[in-house]
Amino acid sequence: MNQHVKAETAEPVHIRPTGTEDVVRLVGLKRSFGATAALGGVSLTVKKGEILGIIGRSGAGKSTLIRCLNGLERPDSGEVFIEGREISRLSERDLQPLRRRIGMVFQHFNLLSAKTVEENVALPLKIEGQPRAERMARAAELLQLVGLSEKAKAHPASLSGGQKQRVGIARALAARPALLLSDEATSALDPETTRSILALLKDINSRLGLTILLVTHEMEVIRSIADRVAVIDAGRIVEEGAVWQIFADPKSGVTRSLLGAIRPQLPPEIAGRLAAGEGAETILKVDVAGDAARGPLLSDLSASVPGPIRLVHGGIDHVQRQPVGTLFLAVPDSGGLAQTIAFLKDRGARVEVLGHVAGPV
């Protein structure tokens, strides 16, 4: 999903400096509903201009976290800083101007069917009380940014799902926010449309320096555009780091499970033959990244360790311009296994013995 879709745009509108490196800072955030703990002490930061992906399964706490960020939910304890200001204890009146610094993009678009595309985009500015001429000029600028100038007078019912989401993105940018919250924004879209929307978000981030917090349950979305990822499970951040590093060496079980859909897995016909005891061959899972994945690892291994070591599945991908790979090797049980594992670990690979097979795979 590295496709780059770039709409024709007007001169970019620059967001005013915030005076702080952290656009978002959460400290020990806790929120419970009855006996159920939705958030169990979440702490994280989002730097100005970065895209942070927050990923987790349904019920992990993602929605509650979003609602605490935009002030719709009050935490039981902990602090929520937006551009250096703690918001969790502000009155509703004091929250209003801060909410304008946060744009929201929703899964189901939330467009008003009775209004035209340009009127939907300009709605936040109408609520602010801006003159019609100014808000229509801003709407036109943003529709050009998202590639929908020709749809300004159309109504949402005539738009495709991807076009509706582009309108939603334009509307979220209307008030020149410092932070864009994307809440499962591509979940209702087909894969091709998803690629175009993610490319648009990446382009907006690059052009405007806009900070984006992306909430999703799809690891492919994180892989496509995020700089960092935080994995949330049962209301806690269980893992956090640069996307390529998390892909290369996931520490938690939930992260490994989420990665399972997009990382190479041992084919079922081989996995079904694995046994615990000795056999003709041992199957190794080898994870490599960075420098370990750039060099001629397998040819060097063949030159250093005797025996017919074979690649049975896997390959090298690129995440954030870093090579990240998973290889499945068959090593003869007759000799060379310990030497093979030692060689791979010495090259920086992570090696796991999956089991043995009775005959060639």
XYZ file of C-alpha atoms in Angstrom:
361
model
C 0.000 0.000 0.000
C 2.675 2.432 -1.033
C 0.579 4.079 -3.752
C 0.826 7.859 -3.586
C -2.235 9.809 -4.660
C -1.709 13.536 -4.906
C -4.614 15.884 -5.546
C -4.145 19.269 -7.192
C -4.123 21.800 -4.401
C -4.244 25.464 -3.686
C -1.393 27.116 -1.826
C -1.167 25.187 1.473
C -2.529 26.833 4.586
C 0.100 26.778 7.321
C -0.933 25.867 10.830
C 0.253 28.406 13.385
C 3.092 27.223 15.624
C 1.975 25.683 18.890
C 4.983 26.563 21.004
C 5.342 22.962 22.168
C 6.876 19.828 20.656
C 4.065 17.642 22.012
C 0.667 18.270 20.442
C -0.784 15.509 22.642
C 0.469 14.241 25.977
C -1.469 11.721 28.042
C -0.354 10.932 31.586
C -1.738 7.943 33.499
C -5.185 8.112 31.900
C -7.800 5.930 33.621
C -11.491 5.552 32.805
C -13.915 2.903 34.024
C -17.567 2.200 33.301
C -18.917 0.435 36.347
C -16.639 -2.509 37.045
C -15.154 -2.403 33.530
C -11.843 -0.575 33.136
C -11.798 0.931 29.620
C -8.453 2.675 30.182
C -6.014 1.406 32.785
C -3.330 4.086 32.973
C -2.494 5.170 29.419
C 0.510 7.454 28.900
C 1.739 8.531 25.469
C 2.773 11.556 23.434
C 2.206 12.678 19.862
C 4.881 14.997 18.482
C 4.084 17.904 16.207
C 3.954 16.798 12.577
C 4.027 13.038 13.192
C 1.482 10.344 12.414
C 0.893 8.092 15.403
C -1.159 4.950 14.860
C -3.074 3.452 17.774
C -4.098 -0.112 17.063
C -6.012 -2.695 19.027
C -8.834 -5.183 18.802
C -12.476 -4.260 19.371
C -13.006 -3.371 23.025
C -9.337 -2.572 23.643
C -10.098 1.021 24.688
C -9.521 2.909 21.426
C -12.891 4.696 21.333
C -12.683 5.770 24.982
C -9.190 7.119 24.338
C -10.448 9.197 21.381
C -13.325 10.577 23.437
C -10.966 11.609 26.223
C -8.770 13.380 23.681
C -11.558 15.542 22.299
C -13.146 16.181 25.673
C -16.305 14.139 25.107
C -15.293 11.787 27.919
C -13.794 12.831 31.254
C -11.116 10.503 32.658
C -11.465 9.255 36.225
C -7.824 10.187 36.785
C -4.778 11.215 34.811
C -4.140 14.204 32.566
C -4.836 15.115 28.933
C -2.644 17.850 27.476
C -3.449 19.342 24.060
C -0.786 21.798 22.857
C 0.491 22.038 26.405
C -2.874 22.762 28.047
C -4.544 20.269 30.374
C -8.149 19.858 29.187
C -9.715 17.095 31.266
C -11.021 19.454 33.950
C -12.061 22.388 31.769
C -15.668 23.524 31.646
C -17.664 22.861 28.487
C -17.406 26.546 27.623
C -13.608 26.566 27.939
C -13.370 23.355 25.903
C -15.047 24.826 22.820
C -12.088 26.823 21.451
C -9.749 23.885 22.138
C -12.019 21.486 20.257
C -11.584 23.676 17.193
C -7.893 22.767 17.327
C -8.890 19.116 16.863
C -10.329 17.834 13.581
C -12.251 14.540 13.495
C -12.590 12.051 10.619
C -15.174 9.327 11.215
C -15.751 5.822 9.887
C -19.234 6.620 8.563
C -18.510 10.141 7.267
C -21.306 11.913 9.277
C -22.194 14.279 6.419
C -25.467 16.221 6.397
C -27.523 14.914 3.487
C -29.558 18.112 3.025
C -26.447 20.266 2.553
C -24.150 20.449 -0.455
C -20.554 19.277 -0.323
C -19.233 22.828 0.097
C -21.804 23.556 2.801
C -20.742 20.418 4.700
C -17.088 21.474 4.525
C -17.914 25.024 5.640
C -20.211 23.949 8.504
C -17.615 24.232 11.312
C -16.887 27.788 10.167
C -20.590 28.638 10.097
C -20.867 27.424 13.687
C -17.917 29.685 14.544
C -19.810 32.620 13.040
C -17.513 33.354 10.107
C -19.002 35.380 7.213
C -20.367 33.319 4.333
C -17.856 34.633 1.788
C -14.911 33.612 3.977
C -16.205 30.153 4.774
C -17.096 29.427 1.129
C -13.603 30.521 0.067
C -12.094 28.207 2.663
C -14.368 25.346 1.539
C -13.273 25.838 -2.077
C -9.630 25.779 -1.029
C -10.080 22.549 0.911
C -12.089 20.825 -1.806
C -9.227 21.555 -4.169
C -6.843 20.080 -1.585
C -8.786 16.795 -1.488
C -9.425 16.719 -5.250
C -13.190 17.367 -5.226
C -13.588 20.912 -6.554
C -16.032 19.706 -9.212
C -18.335 18.252 -6.516
C -18.834 21.478 -4.551
C -22.528 21.839 -5.462
C -23.314 18.113 -5.239
C -25.106 16.447 -2.338
C -23.591 13.537 -0.360
C -26.057 11.006 -1.789
C -24.413 11.361 -5.223
C -20.899 10.617 -3.920
C -18.977 7.373 -3.609
C -17.717 6.223 -0.217
C -14.219 7.484 -0.962
C -15.542 10.870 -2.071
C -17.625 11.152 1.098
C -14.538 10.463 3.184
C -12.600 13.136 1.270
C -15.371 15.595 2.121
C -15.113 14.486 5.753
C -11.363 15.139 5.708
C -11.868 18.577 4.148
C -14.470 19.447 6.799
C -12.110 18.290 9.566
C -9.469 20.712 8.254
C -11.817 23.693 7.942
C -10.907 25.337 11.256
C -7.138 24.859 10.721
C -6.674 22.264 13.482
C -3.376 21.377 15.106
C -4.428 17.731 15.433
C -6.429 15.419 13.186
C -8.070 12.411 14.844
C -8.906 9.621 12.406
C -11.266 7.100 14.006
C -11.359 3.954 11.816
C -11.663 6.299 8.832
C -11.055 3.592 6.206
C -12.905 0.663 7.775
C -16.002 1.115 5.573
C -14.016 1.465 2.336
C -12.785 -1.028 -0.242
C -9.021 -1.683 -0.486
C -8.378 0.562 -3.498
C -10.299 3.475 -1.969
C -8.532 2.873 1.343
C -5.173 3.255 -0.411
C -6.216 6.569 -1.943
C -7.529 7.956 1.371
C -4.373 6.938 3.241
C -2.235 8.496 0.511
C -4.266 11.699 0.835
C -3.769 11.784 4.629
C -0.030 11.232 4.179
C 0.094 14.017 1.594
C -1.769 16.413 3.905
C 0.572 15.518 6.757
C 3.582 16.229 4.537
C 2.252 19.448 2.992
C 0.752 21.078 6.066
C 2.868 19.546 8.831
C -0.411 18.371 10.351
C -0.222 16.032 13.343
C -2.410 12.941 12.876
C -3.524 10.388 15.442
C -4.849 7.365 13.580
C -7.023 4.850 15.428
C -7.541 1.520 13.676
C -7.755 -2.250 14.069
C -5.957 -2.841 10.738
C -2.184 -3.257 10.820
C -1.976 -2.590 7.066
C -3.254 0.957 7.715
C -0.478 1.476 10.283
C 2.104 0.055 7.887
C 1.039 2.407 5.103
C 1.371 5.836 6.704
C 2.213 5.860 10.429
C 5.573 6.994 11.831
C 5.042 5.345 15.210
C 2.546 2.832 16.545
C 1.114 2.222 20.000
C -0.622 -1.115 20.578
C -3.477 -0.986 23.070
C -4.947 -4.039 24.757
C -7.409 -4.194 27.665
C -7.041 -0.449 28.223
C -3.243 -0.398 28.388
C -0.451 0.408 25.948
C 1.395 -2.903 25.664
C 3.915 -1.882 23.004
C 5.070 1.340 21.338
C 7.775 2.323 18.863
C 8.721 3.095 15.276
C 6.508 1.122 12.912
C 9.334 -0.779 11.221
C 10.847 -1.789 14.556
C 7.528 -3.101 15.879
C 6.999 -5.023 12.634
C 10.511 -6.460 12.835
C 10.421 -7.512 16.482
C 6.958 -7.508 18.096
C 7.191 -8.130 21.826
C 3.573 -8.711 22.870
C 1.277 -11.521 21.880
C -1.453 -9.140 20.738
C 0.981 -7.369 18.390
C 2.107 -10.677 16.899
C -1.534 -11.620 16.418
C -2.375 -8.318 14.686
C 0.660 -8.724 12.442
C -0.349 -12.257 11.527
C -2.625 -11.108 8.717
C 0.114 -9.274 6.815
C 3.383 -10.986 7.773
C 4.426 -14.305 6.155
C 3.115 -17.348 7.984
C 4.187 -20.965 7.650
C 1.911 -22.576 5.024
C -0.726 -24.904 6.561
C 0.537 -27.923 4.611
C 3.923 -27.551 6.322
C 2.566 -26.452 9.723
C 0.330 -29.532 9.777
C 3.362 -31.817 9.528
C 5.347 -30.290 12.385
C 6.205 -32.584 15.281
C 8.065 -32.061 18.537
C 10.569 -34.903 18.193
C 13.410 -35.380 15.756
C 12.762 -35.776 12.034
C 14.456 -35.377 8.702
C 14.464 -31.581 8.897
C 14.007 -28.818 11.459
C 11.868 -25.822 10.463
C 13.205 -22.464 11.638
C 11.403 -19.134 11.624
C 13.936 -16.354 11.043
C 12.995 -12.676 11.515
C 15.400 -10.119 10.092
C 15.341 -6.335 9.751
C 17.606 -3.403 8.942
C 21.216 -4.361 8.198
C 20.523 -8.060 8.810
C 17.997 -8.024 5.964
C 20.127 -6.022 3.530
C 23.051 -8.385 3.130
C 23.319 -11.753 1.309
C 22.207 -13.633 4.421
C 21.255 -16.946 2.815
C 24.213 -17.179 0.460
C 26.582 -16.390 3.363
C 24.802 -19.026 5.449
C 25.231 -21.652 2.702
C 28.925 -20.808 2.427
C 29.471 -21.052 6.196
C 27.330 -24.050 7.211
C 27.502 -27.425 5.420
C 24.335 -29.172 4.331
C 21.347 -28.421 2.073
C 19.637 -25.608 4.001
C 16.529 -24.581 2.099
C 14.203 -21.564 2.075
C 10.676 -23.041 2.150
C 8.641 -19.830 2.540
C 8.824 -16.115 3.361
C 10.450 -13.018 1.983
C 11.595 -9.428 2.554
C 9.196 -6.475 2.707
C 9.918 -2.760 3.235
C 8.346 -0.746 6.064
C 9.289 2.927 6.437
C 12.032 2.297 3.862
C 13.554 -0.344 6.109
C 13.796 -4.009 5.013
C 11.814 -6.308 7.292
C 11.583 -10.009 6.576
C 10.392 -13.368 7.816
C 12.052 -16.504 6.393
C 11.188 -20.149 7.019
C 14.191 -22.451 6.617
C 14.435 -26.233 6.520
C 17.683 -27.462 8.106
C 18.699 -31.162 8.013
C 18.543 -32.799 11.437
C 21.620 -34.809 10.466
C 23.864 -31.862 11.320
C 24.459 -28.150 11.222
C 21.387 -27.007 13.195
C 23.236 -25.451 16.131
C 25.758 -23.899 13.741
C 22.941 -22.467 11.596
C 21.162 -20.908 14.569
C 24.401 -19.427 15.917
C 25.273 -17.959 12.499
C 21.832 -16.340 12.090
C 21.811 -14.863 15.598
C 25.312 -13.516 15.063
C 23.938 -11.663 12.012
C 21.234 -10.027 14.132
C 18.350 -12.348 13.235
C 15.712 -13.590 15.659
C 15.417 -17.376 15.362
C 12.632 -19.676 16.541
C 12.562 -23.465 16.210
C 9.037 -24.319 15.056
C 9.408 -28.113 15.015
C 10.512 -31.047 12.899
C 9.165 -32.794 9.811
C 9.654 -36.418 8.865
C 10.541 -35.781 5.230
C 11.295 -32.979 2.772
C 8.698 -30.170 2.552
